[in-house]
């Protein structure tokens, strides 16, 4: 039996109280029940990588039609939030995430929900970022599957590296930016590598040993046990929209 059929009627309680890892995982991984209308038009995730192997900022954007947005807005307003992004951001603020942006933007035919996070450990987003000598590399083994969340038509991942990209399996633009488009399904992995300044050039200690910022930590697990932030946002939004449609 699909767990989310039980969860949806109490979606507002989940959104206000915080993220429940197992139920949200089920929603985001399985997608909406058969026969449900498409929830999201597109999604974009954008990362800015520092030379120290951290994410300086992470921005996640969801585009959805006006009808779905209004249904979600009814749910969040009944719980004291002015808009959808504010409700989503509140969940992550309570869990210790730094929120630097939360906006709902009107566009032709619908809305865009934008959530921005501050400095973060890449492991929170299932990335492995390593610095070895004069090289910094970012790798993601299991990319996010857009088909698993609300029937996304388009999904892009964008990574901004600190220096010119030397190797990647994505599409490079402006020398330091790489994009992966998931229109034909997620690739096997996401990988990008750049050269960084040596200790002598930068005056900083990058260290000669590999320094991975994707090591598992109790702190990361406490925030969203076994589940990435991207999927959690999608899970909350899915619960909001489906919950209002069924009322």
PDB file of C-alpha atoms in Angstrom:
ATOM      1  CA  UNK A   1       0.000   0.000   0.000  1.00  0.00           C
ATOM      2  CA  UNK A   2       1.318   3.440  -0.910  1.00  0.00           C
ATOM      3  CA  UNK A   3       2.233   5.235   2.286  1.00  0.00           C
ATOM      4  CA  UNK A   4       1.579   8.686   0.882  1.00  0.00           C
ATOM      5  CA  UNK A   5      -2.175   8.051   0.546  1.00  0.00           C
ATOM      6  CA  UNK A   6      -2.271   8.154   4.345  1.00  0.00           C
ATOM      7  CA  UNK A   7       0.055  11.123   4.647  1.00  0.00           C
ATOM      8  CA  UNK A   8      -1.597  13.599   2.307  1.00  0.00           C
ATOM      9  CA  UNK A   9      -4.647  14.495   4.455  1.00  0.00           C
ATOM     10  CA  UNK A  10      -2.342  15.680   7.241  1.00  0.00           C
ATOM     11  CA  UNK A  11       0.024  17.594   4.958  1.00  0.00           C
ATOM     12  CA  UNK A  12      -0.506  20.921   6.716  1.00  0.00           C
ATOM     13  CA  UNK A  13       0.466  19.413  10.062  1.00  0.00           C
ATOM     14  CA  UNK A  14       3.667  18.027   8.545  1.00  0.00           C
ATOM     15  CA  UNK A  15       4.588  21.346   6.955  1.00  0.00           C
ATOM     16  CA  UNK A  16       4.172  23.273  10.197  1.00  0.00           C
ATOM     17  CA  UNK A  17       5.706  20.699  12.518  1.00  0.00           C
ATOM     18  CA  UNK A  18       8.753  19.934  10.360  1.00  0.00           C
ATOM     19  CA  UNK A  19      10.017  17.301   7.980  1.00  0.00           C
ATOM     20  CA  UNK A  20       9.267  13.683   8.828  1.00  0.00           C
ATOM     21  CA  UNK A  21      12.024  11.797   7.054  1.00  0.00           C
ATOM     22  CA  UNK A  22      10.430   8.485   6.180  1.00  0.00           C
ATOM     23  CA  UNK A  23       7.063   9.789   4.929  1.00  0.00           C
ATOM     24  CA  UNK A  24       8.690  12.543   2.889  1.00  0.00           C
ATOM     25  CA  UNK A  25      11.114  10.064   1.406  1.00  0.00           C
ATOM     26  CA  UNK A  26       8.231   7.937   0.263  1.00  0.00           C
ATOM     27  CA  UNK A  27       6.486  10.875  -1.346  1.00  0.00           C
ATOM     28  CA  UNK A  28       9.509  12.263  -3.153  1.00  0.00           C
ATOM     29  CA  UNK A  29      10.810   8.907  -4.331  1.00  0.00           C
ATOM     30  CA  UNK A  30       7.540   7.404  -5.480  1.00  0.00           C
ATOM     31  CA  UNK A  31       5.965  10.549  -6.912  1.00  0.00           C
ATOM     32  CA  UNK A  32       2.247  11.313  -6.874  1.00  0.00           C
ATOM     33  CA  UNK A  33      -0.331   8.506  -7.049  1.00  0.00           C
ATOM     34  CA  UNK A  34      -1.346   7.263 -10.478  1.00  0.00           C
ATOM     35  CA  UNK A  35      -3.868   9.530 -12.127  1.00  0.00           C
ATOM     36  CA  UNK A  36      -2.823  12.689 -10.281  1.00  0.00           C
ATOM     37  CA  UNK A  37      -2.255  15.809 -12.389  1.00  0.00           C
ATOM     38  CA  UNK A  38       1.289  17.006 -12.925  1.00  0.00           C
ATOM     39  CA  UNK A  39       2.383  19.210 -10.025  1.00  0.00           C
ATOM     40  CA  UNK A  40       5.520  20.915 -11.317  1.00  0.00           C
ATOM     41  CA  UNK A  41       6.517  22.226 -14.720  1.00  0.00           C
ATOM     42  CA  UNK A  42      10.258  22.383 -14.116  1.00  0.00           C
ATOM     43  CA  UNK A  43      12.972  22.512 -11.480  1.00  0.00           C
ATOM     44  CA  UNK A  44      16.460  23.987 -11.340  1.00  0.00           C
ATOM     45  CA  UNK A  45      19.140  23.526  -8.695  1.00  0.00           C
ATOM     46  CA  UNK A  46      22.163  25.828  -8.687  1.00  0.00           C
ATOM     47  CA  UNK A  47      25.310  25.387  -6.574  1.00  0.00           C
ATOM     48  CA  UNK A  48      28.247  27.750  -6.005  1.00  0.00           C
ATOM     49  CA  UNK A  49      31.380  25.819  -4.969  1.00  0.00           C
ATOM     50  CA  UNK A  50      34.202  27.450  -2.999  1.00  0.00           C
ATOM     51  CA  UNK A  51      37.911  26.617  -3.263  1.00  0.00           C
ATOM     52  CA  UNK A  52      37.602  25.122   0.238  1.00  0.00           C
ATOM     53  CA  UNK A  53      35.192  22.468  -1.007  1.00  0.00           C
ATOM     54  CA  UNK A  54      31.981  23.900   0.428  1.00  0.00           C
ATOM     55  CA  UNK A  55      28.806  25.196  -1.137  1.00  0.00           C
ATOM     56  CA  UNK A  56      28.732  28.973  -0.740  1.00  0.00           C
ATOM     57  CA  UNK A  57      25.093  29.097  -1.798  1.00  0.00           C
ATOM     58  CA  UNK A  58      22.482  26.696  -3.112  1.00  0.00           C
ATOM     59  CA  UNK A  59      19.360  27.890  -4.911  1.00  0.00           C
ATOM     60  CA  UNK A  60      16.434  25.657  -5.775  1.00  0.00           C
ATOM     61  CA  UNK A  61      13.645  26.790  -8.095  1.00  0.00           C
ATOM     62  CA  UNK A  62      10.323  25.111  -8.820  1.00  0.00           C
ATOM     63  CA  UNK A  63       8.032  26.282 -11.601  1.00  0.00           C
ATOM     64  CA  UNK A  64       4.360  25.363 -11.333  1.00  0.00           C
ATOM     65  CA  UNK A  65       1.075  26.389 -12.881  1.00  0.00           C
ATOM     66  CA  UNK A  66      -1.169  29.004 -11.294  1.00  0.00           C
ATOM     67  CA  UNK A  67      -3.859  26.538 -10.201  1.00  0.00           C
ATOM     68  CA  UNK A  68      -1.440  24.295  -8.328  1.00  0.00           C
ATOM     69  CA  UNK A  69       0.236  27.287  -6.701  1.00  0.00           C
ATOM     70  CA  UNK A  70      -3.073  28.717  -5.468  1.00  0.00           C
ATOM     71  CA  UNK A  71      -3.998  25.356  -3.947  1.00  0.00           C
ATOM     72  CA  UNK A  72      -0.692  25.237  -2.098  1.00  0.00           C
ATOM     73  CA  UNK A  73      -1.091  28.836  -0.965  1.00  0.00           C
ATOM     74  CA  UNK A  74      -4.465  28.069   0.631  1.00  0.00           C
ATOM     75  CA  UNK A  75      -2.784  25.472   2.818  1.00  0.00           C
ATOM     76  CA  UNK A  76       0.113  27.630   3.972  1.00  0.00           C
ATOM     77  CA  UNK A  77      -2.019  30.718   4.626  1.00  0.00           C
ATOM     78  CA  UNK A  78      -4.287  28.733   6.913  1.00  0.00           C
ATOM     79  CA  UNK A  79      -1.187  28.138   9.029  1.00  0.00           C
ATOM     80  CA  UNK A  80       0.016  31.718   9.169  1.00  0.00           C
ATOM     81  CA  UNK A  81       2.391  31.935   6.200  1.00  0.00           C
ATOM     82  CA  UNK A  82       2.126  34.619   3.535  1.00  0.00           C
ATOM     83  CA  UNK A  83       3.339  32.428   0.701  1.00  0.00           C
ATOM     84  CA  UNK A  84       4.540  28.942  -0.202  1.00  0.00           C
ATOM     85  CA  UNK A  85       8.277  29.647  -0.067  1.00  0.00           C
ATOM     86  CA  UNK A  86       7.958  31.060   3.459  1.00  0.00           C
ATOM     87  CA  UNK A  87       6.336  27.839   4.664  1.00  0.00           C
ATOM     88  CA  UNK A  88       9.029  25.682   3.085  1.00  0.00           C
ATOM     89  CA  UNK A  89      11.846  27.915   4.368  1.00  0.00           C
ATOM     90  CA  UNK A  90      10.446  27.787   7.907  1.00  0.00           C
ATOM     91  CA  UNK A  91      10.909  24.013   8.010  1.00  0.00           C
ATOM     92  CA  UNK A  92      14.575  24.241   7.159  1.00  0.00           C
ATOM     93  CA  UNK A  93      15.234  27.221   9.444  1.00  0.00           C
ATOM     94  CA  UNK A  94      13.941  25.150  12.343  1.00  0.00           C
ATOM     95  CA  UNK A  95      16.403  22.415  11.397  1.00  0.00           C
ATOM     96  CA  UNK A  96      19.377  24.777  11.434  1.00  0.00           C
ATOM     97  CA  UNK A  97      19.725  25.498   7.728  1.00  0.00           C
ATOM     98  CA  UNK A  98      20.706  29.039   6.752  1.00  0.00           C
ATOM     99  CA  UNK A  99      18.008  30.508   4.514  1.00  0.00           C
ATOM    100  CA  UNK A 100      19.196  33.424   2.368  1.00  0.00           C
ATOM    101  CA  UNK A 101      16.274  33.584  -0.035  1.00  0.00           C
ATOM    102  CA  UNK A 102      12.584  32.627  -0.056  1.00  0.00           C
ATOM    103  CA  UNK A 103      10.444  34.102  -2.807  1.00  0.00           C
ATOM    104  CA  UNK A 104       7.310  33.350  -4.808  1.00  0.00           C
ATOM    105  CA  UNK A 105       7.507  34.966  -8.246  1.00  0.00           C
ATOM    106  CA  UNK A 106       4.650  35.353 -10.688  1.00  0.00           C
ATOM    107  CA  UNK A 107       5.516  34.400 -14.269  1.00  0.00           C
ATOM    108  CA  UNK A 108       3.446  33.961 -17.392  1.00  0.00           C
ATOM    109  CA  UNK A 109       1.106  31.045 -16.788  1.00  0.00           C
ATOM    110  CA  UNK A 110       2.206  30.283 -13.252  1.00  0.00           C
ATOM    111  CA  UNK A 111       4.698  30.846 -10.445  1.00  0.00           C
ATOM    112  CA  UNK A 112       8.294  30.111  -9.509  1.00  0.00           C
ATOM    113  CA  UNK A 113       9.138  29.135  -5.920  1.00  0.00           C
ATOM    114  CA  UNK A 114      12.733  30.047  -5.023  1.00  0.00           C
ATOM    115  CA  UNK A 115      14.555  28.789  -1.935  1.00  0.00           C
ATOM    116  CA  UNK A 116      18.174  29.821  -1.302  1.00  0.00           C
ATOM    117  CA  UNK A 117      20.498  28.254   1.276  1.00  0.00           C
ATOM    118  CA  UNK A 118      23.723  29.703   2.646  1.00  0.00           C
ATOM    119  CA  UNK A 119      27.066  27.984   3.247  1.00  0.00           C
ATOM    120  CA  UNK A 120      26.510  24.257   3.532  1.00  0.00           C
ATOM    121  CA  UNK A 121      28.192  20.890   3.608  1.00  0.00           C
ATOM    122  CA  UNK A 122      27.809  19.320   0.128  1.00  0.00           C
ATOM    123  CA  UNK A 123      26.809  16.036   1.763  1.00  0.00           C
ATOM    124  CA  UNK A 124      23.452  17.627   2.645  1.00  0.00           C
ATOM    125  CA  UNK A 125      22.779  17.537  -1.093  1.00  0.00           C
ATOM    126  CA  UNK A 126      24.368  14.128  -1.723  1.00  0.00           C
ATOM    127  CA  UNK A 127      27.472  15.641  -3.344  1.00  0.00           C
ATOM    128  CA  UNK A 128      31.074  14.626  -2.713  1.00  0.00           C
ATOM    129  CA  UNK A 129      33.456  17.589  -3.092  1.00  0.00           C
ATOM    130  CA  UNK A 130      37.177  16.926  -2.660  1.00  0.00           C
ATOM    131  CA  UNK A 131      40.310  19.056  -2.790  1.00  0.00           C
ATOM    132  CA  UNK A 132      43.578  17.281  -3.593  1.00  0.00           C
ATOM    133  CA  UNK A 133      46.701  19.357  -4.127  1.00  0.00           C
ATOM    134  CA  UNK A 134      45.812  21.852  -6.845  1.00  0.00           C
ATOM    135  CA  UNK A 135      42.558  20.167  -7.904  1.00  0.00           C
ATOM    136  CA  UNK A 136      38.974  20.481  -6.710  1.00  0.00           C
ATOM    137  CA  UNK A 137      36.391  17.947  -7.859  1.00  0.00           C
ATOM    138  CA  UNK A 138      32.650  17.611  -7.325  1.00  0.00           C
ATOM    139  CA  UNK A 139      30.844  14.319  -7.886  1.00  0.00           C
ATOM    140  CA  UNK A 140      27.310  13.050  -7.377  1.00  0.00           C
ATOM    141  CA  UNK A 141      26.743   9.311  -7.779  1.00  0.00           C
ATOM    142  CA  UNK A 142      22.955   9.216  -7.865  1.00  0.00           C
ATOM    143  CA  UNK A 143      21.463  12.292  -9.509  1.00  0.00           C
ATOM    144  CA  UNK A 144      17.997  13.463  -8.601  1.00  0.00           C
ATOM    145  CA  UNK A 145      15.336  11.778 -10.771  1.00  0.00           C
ATOM    146  CA  UNK A 146      12.853  14.400 -12.052  1.00  0.00           C
ATOM    147  CA  UNK A 147      10.314  11.695 -12.918  1.00  0.00           C
ATOM    148  CA  UNK A 148      10.033  10.889  -9.197  1.00  0.00           C
ATOM    149  CA  UNK A 149       8.622  14.248  -8.158  1.00  0.00           C
ATOM    150  CA  UNK A 150       5.375  15.533  -9.575  1.00  0.00           C
ATOM    151  CA  UNK A 151       6.103  14.607 -13.190  1.00  0.00           C
ATOM    152  CA  UNK A 152       8.680  17.320 -13.875  1.00  0.00           C
ATOM    153  CA  UNK A 153       8.998  18.172 -17.577  1.00  0.00           C
ATOM    154  CA  UNK A 154      12.402  19.797 -17.201  1.00  0.00           C
ATOM    155  CA  UNK A 155      15.143  19.604 -14.602  1.00  0.00           C
ATOM    156  CA  UNK A 156      18.558  21.231 -14.610  1.00  0.00           C
ATOM    157  CA  UNK A 157      21.511  21.111 -12.258  1.00  0.00           C
ATOM    158  CA  UNK A 158      24.011  23.974 -12.493  1.00  0.00           C
ATOM    159  CA  UNK A 159      27.374  24.095 -10.700  1.00  0.00           C
ATOM    160  CA  UNK A 160      29.616  27.161 -10.538  1.00  0.00           C
ATOM    161  CA  UNK A 161      33.225  26.141  -9.872  1.00  0.00           C
ATOM    162  CA  UNK A 162      35.792  28.530  -8.310  1.00  0.00           C
ATOM    163  CA  UNK A 163      38.138  28.290 -11.319  1.00  0.00           C
ATOM    164  CA  UNK A 164      38.075  27.192 -14.950  1.00  0.00           C
ATOM    165  CA  UNK A 165      36.677  23.712 -15.491  1.00  0.00           C
ATOM    166  CA  UNK A 166      39.192  21.128 -16.719  1.00  0.00           C
ATOM    167  CA  UNK A 167      36.979  18.044 -16.955  1.00  0.00           C
ATOM    168  CA  UNK A 168      33.242  17.304 -16.732  1.00  0.00           C
ATOM    169  CA  UNK A 169      30.462  15.193 -18.222  1.00  0.00           C
ATOM    170  CA  UNK A 170      28.157  18.220 -18.398  1.00  0.00           C
ATOM    171  CA  UNK A 171      27.896  21.241 -20.691  1.00  0.00           C
ATOM    172  CA  UNK A 172      30.366  24.036 -19.869  1.00  0.00           C
ATOM    173  CA  UNK A 173      29.619  27.742 -20.263  1.00  0.00           C
ATOM    174  CA  UNK A 174      31.706  30.787 -19.308  1.00  0.00           C
ATOM    175  CA  UNK A 175      34.601  28.507 -18.399  1.00  0.00           C
ATOM    176  CA  UNK A 176      33.566  27.959 -14.768  1.00  0.00           C
ATOM    177  CA  UNK A 177      29.900  26.919 -15.036  1.00  0.00           C
ATOM    178  CA  UNK A 178      28.602  23.462 -15.918  1.00  0.00           C
ATOM    179  CA  UNK A 179      24.997  22.450 -16.589  1.00  0.00           C
ATOM    180  CA  UNK A 180      23.297  19.064 -16.732  1.00  0.00           C
ATOM    181  CA  UNK A 181      19.878  18.867 -18.390  1.00  0.00           C
ATOM    182  CA  UNK A 182      17.781  15.884 -17.356  1.00  0.00           C
ATOM    183  CA  UNK A 183      15.208  16.095 -20.170  1.00  0.00           C
ATOM    184  CA  UNK A 184      16.102  12.610 -21.414  1.00  0.00           C
ATOM    185  CA  UNK A 185      16.454  11.168 -17.923  1.00  0.00           C
ATOM    186  CA  UNK A 186      19.156  11.558 -15.252  1.00  0.00           C
ATOM    187  CA  UNK A 187      22.759  10.734 -16.223  1.00  0.00           C
ATOM    188  CA  UNK A 188      24.613   7.988 -14.382  1.00  0.00           C
ATOM    189  CA  UNK A 189      26.486  10.614 -12.374  1.00  0.00           C
ATOM    190  CA  UNK A 190      27.426  14.282 -12.275  1.00  0.00           C
ATOM    191  CA  UNK A 191      31.140  15.035 -12.315  1.00  0.00           C
ATOM    192  CA  UNK A 192      33.248  18.189 -12.650  1.00  0.00           C
ATOM    193  CA  UNK A 193      36.882  18.993 -11.898  1.00  0.00           C
ATOM    194  CA  UNK A 194      38.807  22.283 -11.772  1.00  0.00           C
ATOM    195  CA  UNK A 195      42.326  23.419 -10.930  1.00  0.00           C
ATOM    196  CA  UNK A 196      42.776  25.661  -7.900  1.00  0.00           C
ATOM    197  CA  UNK A 197      45.587  27.999  -6.926  1.00  0.00           C
ATOM    198  CA  UNK A 198      48.616  26.489  -5.262  1.00  0.00           C
ATOM    199  CA  UNK A 199      49.550  27.413  -1.691  1.00  0.00           C
ATOM    200  CA  UNK A 200      52.268  29.734  -2.983  1.00  0.00           C
ATOM    201  CA  UNK A 201      49.895  31.584  -5.306  1.00  0.00           C
ATOM    202  CA  UNK A 202      46.951  31.891  -2.969  1.00  0.00           C
ATOM    203  CA  UNK A 203      48.716  32.202   0.359  1.00  0.00           C
ATOM    204  CA  UNK A 204      46.246  29.728   1.837  1.00  0.00           C
ATOM    205  CA  UNK A 205      46.656  26.148   2.895  1.00  0.00           C
ATOM    206  CA  UNK A 206      44.613  23.891   0.623  1.00  0.00           C
ATOM    207  CA  UNK A 207      46.456  20.880   1.947  1.00  0.00           C
ATOM    208  CA  UNK A 208      48.077  18.071   0.026  1.00  0.00           C
ATOM    209  CA  UNK A 209      45.688  15.395   1.163  1.00  0.00           C
ATOM    210  CA  UNK A 210      42.190  14.744  -0.102  1.00  0.00           C
ATOM    211  CA  UNK A 211      39.693  16.643   1.961  1.00  0.00           C
ATOM    212  CA  UNK A 212      36.160  15.443   1.352  1.00  0.00           C
ATOM    213  CA  UNK A 213      33.260  17.528   2.592  1.00  0.00           C
ATOM    214  CA  UNK A 214      30.822  14.722   1.883  1.00  0.00           C
ATOM    215  CA  UNK A 215      31.629  12.635   4.929  1.00  0.00           C
ATOM    216  CA  UNK A 216      28.534  11.604   6.811  1.00  0.00           C
ATOM    217  CA  UNK A 217      27.935  13.434  10.054  1.00  0.00           C
ATOM    218  CA  UNK A 218      25.467  13.180  12.889  1.00  0.00           C
ATOM    219  CA  UNK A 219      24.527  16.798  12.281  1.00  0.00           C
ATOM    220  CA  UNK A 220      23.568  16.139   8.659  1.00  0.00           C
ATOM    221  CA  UNK A 221      21.626  13.041   9.631  1.00  0.00           C
ATOM    222  CA  UNK A 222      19.783  14.930  12.358  1.00  0.00           C
ATOM    223  CA  UNK A 223      18.629  17.528   9.865  1.00  0.00           C
ATOM    224  CA  UNK A 224      17.126  15.191   7.260  1.00  0.00           C
ATOM    225  CA  UNK A 225      17.872  11.530   8.047  1.00  0.00           C
ATOM    226  CA  UNK A 226      18.739   9.608   4.902  1.00  0.00           C
ATOM    227  CA  UNK A 227      17.113  12.159   2.628  1.00  0.00           C
ATOM    228  CA  UNK A 228      18.402  15.113   0.642  1.00  0.00           C
ATOM    229  CA  UNK A 229      17.182  18.685   0.966  1.00  0.00           C
ATOM    230  CA  UNK A 230      16.125  18.839  -2.681  1.00  0.00           C
ATOM    231  CA  UNK A 231      13.847  15.844  -2.350  1.00  0.00           C
ATOM    232  CA  UNK A 232      12.502  17.114   0.952  1.00  0.00           C
ATOM    233  CA  UNK A 233      11.421  20.421  -0.598  1.00  0.00           C
ATOM    234  CA  UNK A 234       9.735  18.521  -3.396  1.00  0.00           C
ATOM    235  CA  UNK A 235       8.029  16.288  -0.849  1.00  0.00           C
ATOM    236  CA  UNK A 236       6.624  19.225   1.105  1.00  0.00           C
ATOM    237  CA  UNK A 237       5.357  20.912  -2.040  1.00  0.00           C
ATOM    238  CA  UNK A 238       3.785  17.672  -3.248  1.00  0.00           C
ATOM    239  CA  UNK A 239       2.016  17.162   0.061  1.00  0.00           C
ATOM    240  CA  UNK A 240       0.675  20.702   0.029  1.00  0.00           C
ATOM    241  CA  UNK A 241      -0.713  20.489  -3.481  1.00  0.00           C
ATOM    242  CA  UNK A 242      -2.165  16.998  -3.232  1.00  0.00           C
ATOM    243  CA  UNK A 243      -3.623  17.680   0.198  1.00  0.00           C
ATOM    244  CA  UNK A 244      -5.566  20.710  -1.019  1.00  0.00           C
ATOM    245  CA  UNK A 245      -6.770  18.909  -4.152  1.00  0.00           C
ATOM    246  CA  UNK A 246      -8.259  16.122  -2.060  1.00  0.00           C
ATOM    247  CA  UNK A 247     -10.084  18.367   0.380  1.00  0.00           C
TER     248      UNK A 247
END
